[in-house]
Amino acid sequence: MWIFWQPEKAFLQMCNLPVKVVCRANAEYMSPSGKVPFIHVGNQVVSELGPIVQFVKAKGHSLSDGLDEVQKAEMKAYMELVNNMLLTAELYLQWCDEATVGEITHARYGSPYPWPLNHILAYQKQWEVKRKMKAIGWGNKTLDQVLEDVDQCCQALSQRLGTQPYFFNKQPTELDALVFGHLYTILTTQLTSDELSEKVKNYSNLLAFCRRIEQHYFEDRGKGRLS
Amino acid sequence: MRPGGPPRNLRSGQRPEGARGCRGHVQFGKSPQSPPSRTRFPSPKPSVSAAVRDCFRHRRRDSPWRVWTAALPPGRGRLRMSPRPRASEVRGPTSGTPAASQAARNRASPGASPDPQPPVAGEAATGGGSCRGKEGTSGELLPGQRVCKMAAPMELFCWSGGWGLPSVDLDSLAVLTYTRFTGAPLKVHKISNPWQSPSGIQWPYKEGNCEGRSRSRQVMICGHTSFSISGTLPALRTSNGEVISVPHKIITHLRKEKYNADYDLSARQGADTLAFMSLLEEKLLPVLIHTFWIDAKNYVEVTRKWYAEAMPFPLNLFLPGRMQRKYMERLQLLCGEHRPENEEELEKELYQEARECLTLLSQRLGSQKFFFGDAPASLDAFVFSHLVLLLQAKLPSGKLQAHLRGLHNLCVYCTHILSLYFPRDVAEVPPPRQMPAGPETEEEPYRRRNQILSVLAGLAAMVGYALLSGIVSIQRASPARAPSARALGMAEEDEEE
């Protein structure tokens, strides 16, 4: 599976729900909305963090019950910020940055398929992503501008987090899961250049936040991958 | 001083005394290596903004030339006058009148009115005269000097108003609101023809008529003599001649020019701004696009109607359709690939998320006047533009509209901003509603008269043709001669046969 499953996994882990990660080449086609990851529970398939959260809530697990209305509004807003900026920046780096595309993405994306399908599918996916970038206005952005946006987003998150252990009081919420997922991905994925992870590392409280969650919820992995 | 709170502007600090109100002066000393292409003539039209008018007044009053060069930072004084721009400016009032009248019709600039026309023309003449005099005495342009770069105010081109709003387009509305919040001295052009926007590729390509060469894609300010096929609105033409067409970038540019509505926000509030703007973009914007452009009833009865009536012929035949296709594509890409059979569900889901978003905004606003206290910030501009469109437009199928009307504090918020910062646009609404009734009743007697006349003319034509071609003949002969005449008539008929 691709590298976007961290937020959902973190969320499910925080809810104390056991989860097993399965990698499939045709995951995008199996998903009901075309987006990965998705969870398969019994005979239901739910994709994307938002619906997953609601699905889990319907089953009686929720992380954000203790928040008041204003805080819930802020939480949703920050989640959208992360989706808007970090997710799009990750997509951009994977598919629109020529260096990364050539060295890493094409090979990884097309690896399950035989030639020439691996090239064709990779190019098709790249074209789709580029179209989407253009539609949301990121088509003409350079890498530096994207990195600047990431920096802005991290700054906003860092300011919101401040010195608290989690974003809202002492308990983690969906926002924490989402932020952790994305930052963890950025910090641990090998890309052609370290600029993206350097941007995140500039904010020490975010780094501490990630380490804390990793130790708390993923300690069965043994030593954390975050140095 | 606006009653809504001090506008967060003018943090640029001290400007030179003689250049008050004349922003261009501050920029003159900035970059001696600025390319000669950045030549700006003052508009020959008398409809100049307050900033340029002030410049002229200053120059006329206080031995203008000296004041102006004194306003330049020392050591960077450059002779920036060339006879040609002055001359064109002096000719301006005469040649620019038709353009000025058109601009006056299109424009709804906050400070301008037809009154400055004569005095500015006079001032321009004097200014030109004095400068030319000075030019004569000081000789030619010294090497390394640029052509005159008068204080060119920033110009904003945006969609014109409708439905009781200052503008019908979301982005234009957001940018306009931000400029009102900060009091930026922009010259606002409200147009309804995106091909007149300075963004996009200009055609025909115009060379600068001065020493400096203008770069491609720059439009000379002397009038809307070129148009751009891929132009979009809103578009900001900065004092340097650069054109910015992305709304976020326009606002960033205004911030750089020290018109910053977020100056007083704390870091946490700045972070909240980013977060809520993302929320708006992700949750509310797709549904707004859907409501105005994709929903069949709304599109045909409201959106397309307005655009088709506002745009000039022949653009109104194909541009609305093209815009709709663009929005549809954008929506599809925004929402991901949706399977056709799930379209209903997708729509339901979209609207549900939008309703949730509105409720969240309402909760966050609470009972405050603005999102961050008593003074408006950039977030308020964006939220206001999204909400007020939904609130004011008379949509036949407005499911989201009903939900928004139920959120009382958001409605109050919108009307408050509208009445405070756009009073003229709100006041303009009732008269146009009464006016359409007037011309119609006046037209009716003319219409009836025209109908009768046309019927009579038709009848006369038919009768005349009948008489001339002999189908009908008038017999004016006396009864005694009648048989012979009839025989004659019959003989003629026999001959014809």
GROMACS .gro file of C-alpha atoms in nm, chain A residues 95-223:
model
  129
   95TRP     CA    1   0.411   1.326  -0.859
   96CYS     CA    2   0.501   1.673  -0.976
   97ASP     CA    3   0.861   1.703  -0.868
   98GLU     CA    4   1.057   1.556  -1.154
   99ALA     CA    5   1.347   1.436  -0.948
  100THR     CA    6   1.133   1.239  -0.705
  101VAL     CA    7   0.908   1.109  -0.977
  102GLY     CA    8   1.188   0.973  -1.182
  103GLU     CA    9   1.382   0.816  -0.901
  104ILE     CA   10   1.126   0.688  -0.659
  105THR     CA   11   0.763   0.725  -0.748
  106HIS     CA   12   0.744   0.567  -1.088
  107ALA     CA   13   0.938   0.268  -0.977
  108ARG     CA   14   0.737   0.217  -0.662
  109TYR     CA   15   0.401   0.272  -0.818
  110GLY     CA   16   0.461   0.046  -1.109
  111SER     CA   17   0.647  -0.226  -0.928
  112PRO     CA   18   0.357  -0.473  -0.892
  113TYR     CA   19   0.288  -0.469  -1.261
  114PRO     CA   20   0.471  -0.619  -1.557
  115TRP     CA   21   0.615  -0.410  -1.833
  116PRO     CA   22   0.471  -0.207  -2.006
  117LEU     CA   23   0.185  -0.171  -1.763
  118ASN     CA   24   0.404  -0.026  -1.492
  119HIS     CA   25   0.501   0.269  -1.707
  120ILE     CA   26   0.154   0.325  -1.845
  121LEU     CA   27  -0.017   0.323  -1.509
  122ALA     CA   28   0.246   0.541  -1.355
  123TYR     CA   29   0.216   0.800  -1.628
  124GLN     CA   30  -0.160   0.788  -1.609
  125LYS     CA   31  -0.156   0.848  -1.236
  126GLN     CA   32   0.090   1.130  -1.280
  127TRP     CA   33  -0.130   1.294  -1.538
  128GLU     CA   34  -0.432   1.265  -1.311
  129VAL     CA   35  -0.249   1.419  -1.019
  130LYS     CA   36  -0.118   1.702  -1.232
  131ARG     CA   37  -0.468   1.777  -1.350
  132LYS     CA   38  -0.592   1.793  -0.997
  133MET     CA   39  -0.308   2.022  -0.897
  134LYS     CA   40  -0.399   2.255  -1.177
  135ALA     CA   41  -0.762   2.258  -1.072
  136ILE     CA   42  -0.681   2.363  -0.719
  137GLY     CA   43  -0.429   2.620  -0.828
  138TRP     CA   44  -0.109   2.436  -0.747
  139GLY     CA   45  -0.024   2.368  -1.109
  140ASN     CA   46   0.213   2.659  -1.143
  141LYS     CA   47   0.377   2.633  -0.808
  142THR     CA   48   0.745   2.567  -0.787
  143LEU     CA   49   0.898   2.334  -0.535
  144ASP     CA   50   1.012   2.626  -0.326
  145GLN     CA   51   0.664   2.766  -0.306
  146VAL     CA   52   0.529   2.429  -0.201
  147LEU     CA   53   0.792   2.401   0.069
  148GLU     CA   54   0.701   2.747   0.185
  149ASP     CA   55   0.337   2.642   0.212
  150VAL     CA   56   0.439   2.340   0.415
  151ASP     CA   57   0.640   2.564   0.640
  152GLN     CA   58   0.343   2.792   0.688
  153CYS     CA   59   0.123   2.500   0.773
  154CYS     CA   60   0.373   2.359   1.020
  155GLN     CA   61   0.407   2.700   1.178
  156ALA     CA   62   0.032   2.721   1.223
  157LEU     CA   63   0.022   2.374   1.377
  158SER     CA   64   0.314   2.451   1.600
  159GLN     CA   65   0.153   2.770   1.723
  160ARG     CA   66  -0.172   2.592   1.788
  161LEU     CA   67   0.000   2.311   1.974
  162GLY     CA   68   0.213   2.542   2.183
  163THR     CA   69   0.340   2.356   2.486
  164GLN     CA   70   0.047   2.124   2.533
  165PRO     CA   71   0.092   1.749   2.497
  166TYR     CA   72  -0.192   1.721   2.248
  167PHE     CA   73  -0.386   1.973   2.047
  168PHE     CA   74  -0.686   1.971   2.274
  169ASN     CA   75  -0.625   1.926   2.643
  170LYS     CA   76  -0.464   1.608   2.760
  171GLN     CA   77  -0.638   1.362   2.534
  172PRO     CA   78  -0.561   1.295   2.173
  173THR     CA   79  -0.828   1.360   1.914
  174GLU     CA   80  -0.867   1.291   1.545
  175LEU     CA   81  -0.661   1.597   1.474
  176ASP     CA   82  -0.370   1.452   1.666
  177ALA     CA   83  -0.397   1.131   1.470
  178LEU     CA   84  -0.405   1.315   1.142
  179VAL     CA   85  -0.117   1.545   1.221
  180PHE     CA   86   0.090   1.262   1.357
  181GLY     CA   87   0.023   1.050   1.054
  182HIS     CA   88   0.131   1.311   0.809
  183LEU     CA   89   0.432   1.436   1.000
  184TYR     CA   90   0.549   1.082   1.064
  185THR     CA   91   0.525   1.006   0.697
  186ILE     CA   92   0.718   1.318   0.607
  187LEU     CA   93   0.987   1.250   0.864
  188THR     CA   94   1.043   0.887   0.784
  189THR     CA   95   0.996   0.856   0.411
  190GLN     CA   96   1.309   0.865   0.206
  191LEU     CA   97   1.287   1.118  -0.071
  192THR     CA   98   1.546   1.261  -0.303
  193SER     CA   99   1.601   1.558  -0.080
  194ASP     CA  100   1.551   1.617   0.287
  195GLU     CA  101   1.407   1.962   0.251
  196LEU     CA  102   1.057   1.862   0.349
  197SER     CA  103   1.157   1.683   0.662
  198GLU     CA  104   1.393   1.966   0.749
  199LYS     CA  105   1.100   2.205   0.741
  200VAL     CA  106   0.916   1.994   0.993
  201LYS     CA  107   1.221   1.947   1.210
  202ASN     CA  108   1.245   2.323   1.251
  203TYR     CA  109   0.956   2.303   1.492
  204SER     CA  110   1.071   2.125   1.801
  205ASN     CA  111   0.733   2.096   1.963
  206LEU     CA  112   0.597   1.915   1.660
  207LEU     CA  113   0.889   1.675   1.671
  208ALA     CA  114   0.835   1.609   2.039
  209PHE     CA  115   0.465   1.560   1.971
  210CYS     CA  116   0.535   1.292   1.711
  211ARG     CA  117   0.780   1.112   1.935
  212ARG     CA  118   0.536   1.114   2.219
  213ILE     CA  119   0.258   0.959   2.017
  214GLU     CA  120   0.488   0.706   1.863
  215GLN     CA  121   0.614   0.594   2.200
  216HIS     CA  122   0.269   0.586   2.351
  217TYR     CA  123   0.074   0.411   2.083
  218PHE     CA  124   0.322   0.230   1.869
  219GLU     CA  125   0.557   0.107   2.134
  220ASP     CA  126   0.511  -0.251   2.025
  221ARG     CA  127   0.736  -0.164   1.736
  222GLY     CA  128   1.026  -0.148   1.969
  223LYS     CA  129   1.264   0.133   1.901
   0.00000   0.00000   0.00000
